[in-house]
Amino acid sequence: MEYKKLYEDILQEHRRVYESLDEKDLYKFIDTVKKHDRIFLIGVGREGMATRAFAMRLMHMGKEIHWIWDDTTPSINKGDLLIATLGDGEIGHIRYICQKAKENGGYIYMITGSKSGSAVKELADDVLFVPASVYRGRDKVVESIQPMGNLFEQTLFIVLDMAVMMIVDSCDLTFEDMSKRHRNVE
């Protein structure tokens, strides 16, 4: 594969995803995040890494953040937000976590590349659909020359970074404020 052709093709895929993403859905997701001070997050694999990076930025914004399965994760209660990324909408152990969170009054926000997935349809209170090719996905999305779920995982990382920037822009918060919460024991 030729480098220049490859990056141009990948950049074009990204452009098509961002142009296809429903902006109203993104703003609804942002509004939901802004309204919740206590947020739990879960994701696995590469999409989990993007979600974990988002969790870090939410902590930098001053939110109380908990990553599911960390030893210090407390109980989810009524009024708490659970953000779950599950590319294909079917991941069994994430389904289980969402079900338990819902039983305990949590609000379930799923980010997916396959909104027809059974966990999404049965458990989500809200959905942010990122229309990018995802591993084992079945919905009509932007196709990719990349393997498995690369396009979804890459665009997820950037969409969540943009969400942080949009939240900061709409609040009485600055990137300087966020940097004061950056880990200082490294």
PDB file of C-alpha atoms in Angstrom:
ATOM      1  CA  MET A   1       0.000   0.000   0.000  1.00  0.00           C
ATOM      2  CA  GLU A   2       1.242   3.437  -0.877  1.00  0.00           C
ATOM      3  CA  TYR A   3       1.466   5.777   2.148  1.00  0.00           C
ATOM      4  CA  LYS A   4      -0.022   8.909   0.525  1.00  0.00           C
ATOM      5  CA  LYS A   5      -2.963   7.072  -1.042  1.00  0.00           C
ATOM      6  CA  LEU A   6      -3.621   5.265   2.215  1.00  0.00           C
ATOM      7  CA  TYR A   7      -3.759   8.344   4.417  1.00  0.00           C
ATOM      8  CA  GLU A   8      -5.865  10.209   1.860  1.00  0.00           C
ATOM      9  CA  ASP A   9      -8.354   7.326   1.741  1.00  0.00           C
ATOM     10  CA  ILE A  10      -8.507   7.148   5.544  1.00  0.00           C
ATOM     11  CA  LEU A  11      -8.957  10.917   5.874  1.00  0.00           C
ATOM     12  CA  GLN A  12     -11.810  10.712   3.361  1.00  0.00           C
ATOM     13  CA  GLU A  13     -13.442   7.965   5.439  1.00  0.00           C
ATOM     14  CA  HIS A  14     -13.216  10.204   8.500  1.00  0.00           C
ATOM     15  CA  ARG A  15     -14.720  13.128   6.619  1.00  0.00           C
ATOM     16  CA  ARG A  16     -17.688  10.977   5.546  1.00  0.00           C
ATOM     17  CA  VAL A  17     -18.275   9.811   9.146  1.00  0.00           C
ATOM     18  CA  TYR A  18     -18.219  13.349  10.573  1.00  0.00           C
ATOM     19  CA  GLU A  19     -20.489  14.601   7.807  1.00  0.00           C
ATOM     20  CA  SER A  20     -22.910  11.709   8.437  1.00  0.00           C
ATOM     21  CA  LEU A  21     -22.997  12.015  12.235  1.00  0.00           C
ATOM     22  CA  ASP A  22     -26.271  13.581  13.385  1.00  0.00           C
ATOM     23  CA  GLU A  23     -25.186  16.851  14.974  1.00  0.00           C
ATOM     24  CA  LYS A  24     -28.400  17.043  17.051  1.00  0.00           C
ATOM     25  CA  ASP A  25     -27.535  13.676  18.604  1.00  0.00           C
ATOM     26  CA  LEU A  26     -24.056  14.916  19.488  1.00  0.00           C
ATOM     27  CA  TYR A  27     -25.478  18.035  21.159  1.00  0.00           C
ATOM     28  CA  LYS A  28     -27.970  15.888  23.076  1.00  0.00           C
ATOM     29  CA  PHE A  29     -25.082  13.713  24.305  1.00  0.00           C
ATOM     30  CA  ILE A  30     -23.130  16.825  25.326  1.00  0.00           C
ATOM     31  CA  ASP A  31     -26.142  18.244  27.197  1.00  0.00           C
ATOM     32  CA  THR A  32     -26.576  14.954  29.042  1.00  0.00           C
ATOM     33  CA  VAL A  33     -22.918  14.865  30.086  1.00  0.00           C
ATOM     34  CA  LYS A  34     -23.115  18.492  31.257  1.00  0.00           C
ATOM     35  CA  LYS A  35     -26.150  17.715  33.448  1.00  0.00           C
ATOM     36  CA  HIS A  36     -24.498  14.838  35.303  1.00  0.00           C
ATOM     37  CA  ASP A  37     -21.790  15.297  37.897  1.00  0.00           C
ATOM     38  CA  ARG A  38     -21.338  11.594  38.635  1.00  0.00           C
ATOM     39  CA  ILE A  39     -20.495   9.554  35.558  1.00  0.00           C
ATOM     40  CA  PHE A  40     -19.530   5.914  35.107  1.00  0.00           C
ATOM     41  CA  LEU A  41     -17.930   4.658  31.895  1.00  0.00           C
ATOM     42  CA  ILE A  42     -17.250   1.304  30.263  1.00  0.00           C
ATOM     43  CA  GLY A  43     -15.823   0.100  26.992  1.00  0.00           C
ATOM     44  CA  VAL A  44     -13.498  -2.667  25.897  1.00  0.00           C
ATOM     45  CA  GLY A  45     -10.652  -3.104  23.460  1.00  0.00           C
ATOM     46  CA  ARG A  46      -9.620  -0.162  21.325  1.00  0.00           C
ATOM     47  CA  GLU A  47     -12.976   1.566  21.705  1.00  0.00           C
ATOM     48  CA  GLY A  48     -12.530   1.160  25.452  1.00  0.00           C
ATOM     49  CA  MET A  49      -9.234   3.025  25.182  1.00  0.00           C
ATOM     50  CA  ALA A  50     -11.010   5.928  23.480  1.00  0.00           C
ATOM     51  CA  THR A  51     -13.689   5.863  26.177  1.00  0.00           C
ATOM     52  CA  ARG A  52     -11.076   5.789  28.923  1.00  0.00           C
ATOM     53  CA  ALA A  53      -9.383   8.843  27.377  1.00  0.00           C
ATOM     54  CA  PHE A  54     -12.783  10.580  27.470  1.00  0.00           C
ATOM     55  CA  ALA A  55     -13.157   9.610  31.142  1.00  0.00           C
ATOM     56  CA  MET A  56      -9.816  11.257  31.853  1.00  0.00           C
ATOM     57  CA  ARG A  57     -10.892  14.507  30.214  1.00  0.00           C
ATOM     58  CA  LEU A  58     -14.205  14.477  32.104  1.00  0.00           C
ATOM     59  CA  MET A  59     -12.203  14.169  35.338  1.00  0.00           C
ATOM     60  CA  HIS A  60     -10.060  17.100  34.207  1.00  0.00           C
ATOM     61  CA  MET A  61     -13.321  19.035  33.786  1.00  0.00           C
ATOM     62  CA  GLY A  62     -14.177  18.382  37.453  1.00  0.00           C
ATOM     63  CA  LYS A  63     -16.707  15.581  37.050  1.00  0.00           C
ATOM     64  CA  GLU A  64     -16.774  12.658  39.484  1.00  0.00           C
ATOM     65  CA  ILE A  65     -15.694   9.823  37.194  1.00  0.00           C
ATOM     66  CA  HIS A  66     -15.626   6.067  37.735  1.00  0.00           C
ATOM     67  CA  TRP A  67     -14.378   3.406  35.348  1.00  0.00           C
ATOM     68  CA  ILE A  68     -16.405   0.201  35.673  1.00  0.00           C
ATOM     69  CA  TRP A  69     -14.420  -2.650  37.226  1.00  0.00           C
ATOM     70  CA  ASP A  70     -11.816  -0.448  38.886  1.00  0.00           C
ATOM     71  CA  ASP A  71     -11.443  -1.601  42.466  1.00  0.00           C
ATOM     72  CA  THR A  72     -12.582   1.798  43.751  1.00  0.00           C
ATOM     73  CA  THR A  73     -15.770   1.968  41.652  1.00  0.00           C
ATOM     74  CA  PRO A  74     -18.762   2.679  43.927  1.00  0.00           C
ATOM     75  CA  SER A  75     -22.359   1.664  43.399  1.00  0.00           C
ATOM     76  CA  ILE A  76     -24.417   3.241  40.646  1.00  0.00           C
ATOM     77  CA  ASN A  77     -27.516   4.984  41.926  1.00  0.00           C
ATOM     78  CA  LYS A  78     -30.531   6.884  40.663  1.00  0.00           C
ATOM     79  CA  GLY A  79     -29.377   9.992  38.853  1.00  0.00           C
ATOM     80  CA  ASP A  80     -25.980   8.609  37.850  1.00  0.00           C
ATOM     81  CA  LEU A  81     -24.968   8.419  34.190  1.00  0.00           C
ATOM     82  CA  LEU A  82     -23.402   5.329  32.642  1.00  0.00           C
ATOM     83  CA  ILE A  83     -21.735   5.896  29.279  1.00  0.00           C
ATOM     84  CA  ALA A  84     -21.127   2.585  27.534  1.00  0.00           C
ATOM     85  CA  THR A  85     -19.366   2.218  24.219  1.00  0.00           C
ATOM     86  CA  LEU A  86     -20.170  -0.971  22.398  1.00  0.00           C
ATOM     87  CA  GLY A  87     -19.371  -0.814  18.734  1.00  0.00           C
ATOM     88  CA  ASP A  88     -21.543  -3.664  17.512  1.00  0.00           C
ATOM     89  CA  GLY A  89     -24.286  -3.123  20.114  1.00  0.00           C
ATOM     90  CA  GLU A  90     -24.037  -6.729  21.300  1.00  0.00           C
ATOM     91  CA  ILE A  91     -21.102  -7.065  23.746  1.00  0.00           C
ATOM     92  CA  GLY A  92     -22.379  -9.432  26.444  1.00  0.00           C
ATOM     93  CA  HIS A  93     -20.544  -8.255  29.541  1.00  0.00           C
ATOM     94  CA  ILE A  94     -21.284  -4.605  28.720  1.00  0.00           C
ATOM     95  CA  ARG A  95     -24.935  -5.582  28.303  1.00  0.00           C
ATOM     96  CA  TYR A  96     -24.788  -7.122  31.791  1.00  0.00           C
ATOM     97  CA  ILE A  97     -23.268  -3.952  33.307  1.00  0.00           C
ATOM     98  CA  CYS A  98     -25.895  -1.769  31.612  1.00  0.00           C
ATOM     99  CA  GLN A  99     -28.680  -4.015  32.844  1.00  0.00           C
ATOM    100  CA  LYS A 100     -27.393  -3.861  36.443  1.00  0.00           C
ATOM    101  CA  ALA A 101     -26.896  -0.087  36.246  1.00  0.00           C
ATOM    102  CA  LYS A 102     -30.427   0.361  34.906  1.00  0.00           C
ATOM    103  CA  GLU A 103     -31.858  -1.820  37.701  1.00  0.00           C
ATOM    104  CA  ASN A 104     -30.188   0.537  40.179  1.00  0.00           C
ATOM    105  CA  GLY A 105     -31.548   3.731  38.628  1.00  0.00           C
ATOM    106  CA  GLY A 106     -28.660   4.649  36.344  1.00  0.00           C
ATOM    107  CA  TYR A 107     -29.247   6.504  33.094  1.00  0.00           C
ATOM    108  CA  ILE A 108     -27.722   4.486  30.228  1.00  0.00           C
ATOM    109  CA  TYR A 109     -26.149   6.353  27.334  1.00  0.00           C
ATOM    110  CA  MET A 110     -24.721   4.057  24.658  1.00  0.00           C
ATOM    111  CA  ILE A 111     -22.278   5.067  21.970  1.00  0.00           C
ATOM    112  CA  THR A 112     -22.314   2.631  19.086  1.00  0.00           C
ATOM    113  CA  GLY A 113     -21.699   2.025  15.427  1.00  0.00           C
ATOM    114  CA  SER A 114     -24.612  -0.424  15.307  1.00  0.00           C
ATOM    115  CA  LYS A 115     -27.792   1.050  16.746  1.00  0.00           C
ATOM    116  CA  SER A 116     -29.716  -2.084  15.779  1.00  0.00           C
ATOM    117  CA  GLY A 117     -27.742  -4.139  18.321  1.00  0.00           C
ATOM    118  CA  SER A 118     -29.914  -5.894  20.890  1.00  0.00           C
ATOM    119  CA  ALA A 119     -28.250  -4.297  23.933  1.00  0.00           C
ATOM    120  CA  VAL A 120     -28.734  -0.861  22.399  1.00  0.00           C
ATOM    121  CA  LYS A 121     -32.391  -1.449  21.572  1.00  0.00           C
ATOM    122  CA  GLU A 122     -33.233  -3.079  24.908  1.00  0.00           C
ATOM    123  CA  LEU A 123     -31.224  -1.098  27.478  1.00  0.00           C
ATOM    124  CA  ALA A 124     -30.208   2.348  26.199  1.00  0.00           C
ATOM    125  CA  ASP A 125     -31.992   5.417  27.485  1.00  0.00           C
ATOM    126  CA  ASP A 126     -30.172   7.377  24.797  1.00  0.00           C
ATOM    127  CA  VAL A 127     -27.815   6.587  21.918  1.00  0.00           C
ATOM    128  CA  LEU A 128     -25.032   8.427  20.160  1.00  0.00           C
ATOM    129  CA  PHE A 129     -24.663   6.708  16.807  1.00  0.00           C
ATOM    130  CA  VAL A 130     -21.233   7.078  15.221  1.00  0.00           C
ATOM    131  CA  PRO A 131     -21.837   5.914  11.644  1.00  0.00           C
ATOM    132  CA  ALA A 132     -18.443   4.287  11.088  1.00  0.00           C
ATOM    133  CA  SER A 133     -17.576   0.759  10.073  1.00  0.00           C
ATOM    134  CA  VAL A 134     -17.352  -1.360  13.209  1.00  0.00           C
ATOM    135  CA  TYR A 135     -16.308  -4.945  13.830  1.00  0.00           C
ATOM    136  CA  ARG A 136     -19.389  -7.210  13.507  1.00  0.00           C
ATOM    137  CA  GLY A 137     -21.668  -4.221  12.918  1.00  0.00           C
ATOM    138  CA  ARG A 138     -24.792  -4.623  10.789  1.00  0.00           C
ATOM    139  CA  ASP A 139     -26.050  -1.097  10.278  1.00  0.00           C
ATOM    140  CA  LYS A 140     -25.577   1.131   7.242  1.00  0.00           C
ATOM    141  CA  VAL A 141     -22.431   3.113   8.026  1.00  0.00           C
ATOM    142  CA  VAL A 142     -19.400   4.579   6.300  1.00  0.00           C
ATOM    143  CA  GLU A 143     -17.458   1.596   4.969  1.00  0.00           C
ATOM    144  CA  SER A 144     -13.728   1.332   5.480  1.00  0.00           C
ATOM    145  CA  ILE A 145     -10.645  -0.077   3.819  1.00  0.00           C
ATOM    146  CA  GLN A 146      -9.242  -0.521   7.334  1.00  0.00           C
ATOM    147  CA  PRO A 147      -9.474  -3.759   9.297  1.00  0.00           C
ATOM    148  CA  MET A 148     -12.174  -4.662  11.794  1.00  0.00           C
ATOM    149  CA  GLY A 149     -13.378  -1.639  13.787  1.00  0.00           C
ATOM    150  CA  ASN A 150     -10.517   0.771  13.113  1.00  0.00           C
ATOM    151  CA  LEU A 151     -12.684   3.505  11.616  1.00  0.00           C
ATOM    152  CA  PHE A 152     -15.192   3.432  14.483  1.00  0.00           C
ATOM    153  CA  GLU A 153     -12.444   3.403  17.104  1.00  0.00           C
ATOM    154  CA  GLN A 154     -10.551   6.293  15.498  1.00  0.00           C
ATOM    155  CA  THR A 155     -13.584   8.488  14.982  1.00  0.00           C
ATOM    156  CA  LEU A 156     -14.877   7.652  18.472  1.00  0.00           C
ATOM    157  CA  PHE A 157     -11.673   9.035  19.971  1.00  0.00           C
ATOM    158  CA  ILE A 158     -11.960  12.263  17.961  1.00  0.00           C
ATOM    159  CA  VAL A 159     -15.738  12.693  18.430  1.00  0.00           C
ATOM    160  CA  LEU A 160     -15.303  12.384  22.196  1.00  0.00           C
ATOM    161  CA  ASP A 161     -12.403  14.867  22.142  1.00  0.00           C
ATOM    162  CA  MET A 162     -14.606  17.278  20.180  1.00  0.00           C
ATOM    163  CA  ALA A 163     -17.388  16.779  22.743  1.00  0.00           C
ATOM    164  CA  VAL A 164     -14.983  17.827  25.503  1.00  0.00           C
ATOM    165  CA  MET A 165     -13.981  20.934  23.547  1.00  0.00           C
ATOM    166  CA  MET A 166     -17.634  21.807  22.910  1.00  0.00           C
ATOM    167  CA  ILE A 167     -18.533  21.335  26.595  1.00  0.00           C
ATOM    168  CA  VAL A 168     -15.647  23.533  27.725  1.00  0.00           C
ATOM    169  CA  ASP A 169     -16.633  26.178  25.164  1.00  0.00           C
ATOM    170  CA  SER A 170     -20.199  26.250  26.502  1.00  0.00           C
ATOM    171  CA  CYS A 171     -19.320  26.392  30.208  1.00  0.00           C
ATOM    172  CA  ASP A 172     -17.522  28.631  32.617  1.00  0.00           C
ATOM    173  CA  LEU A 173     -14.449  26.425  32.248  1.00  0.00           C
ATOM    174  CA  THR A 174     -11.108  26.786  30.525  1.00  0.00           C
ATOM    175  CA  PHE A 175      -8.424  24.386  29.384  1.00  0.00           C
ATOM    176  CA  GLU A 176      -6.211  26.076  32.008  1.00  0.00           C
ATOM    177  CA  ASP A 177      -8.741  25.057  34.708  1.00  0.00           C
ATOM    178  CA  MET A 178      -8.621  21.517  33.376  1.00  0.00           C
ATOM    179  CA  SER A 179      -4.832  21.409  33.420  1.00  0.00           C
ATOM    180  CA  LYS A 180      -4.866  22.170  37.169  1.00  0.00           C
ATOM    181  CA  ARG A 181      -6.546  18.777  37.663  1.00  0.00           C
ATOM    182  CA  HIS A 182      -3.961  16.924  35.606  1.00  0.00           C
ATOM    183  CA  ARG A 183      -2.075  14.259  37.563  1.00  0.00           C
ATOM    184  CA  ASN A 184       0.922  15.848  39.250  1.00  0.00           C
ATOM    185  CA  VAL A 185       2.599  12.740  40.629  1.00  0.00           C
ATOM    186  CA  GLU A 186       4.439  11.606  37.535  1.00  0.00           C
TER     187      GLU A 186
END
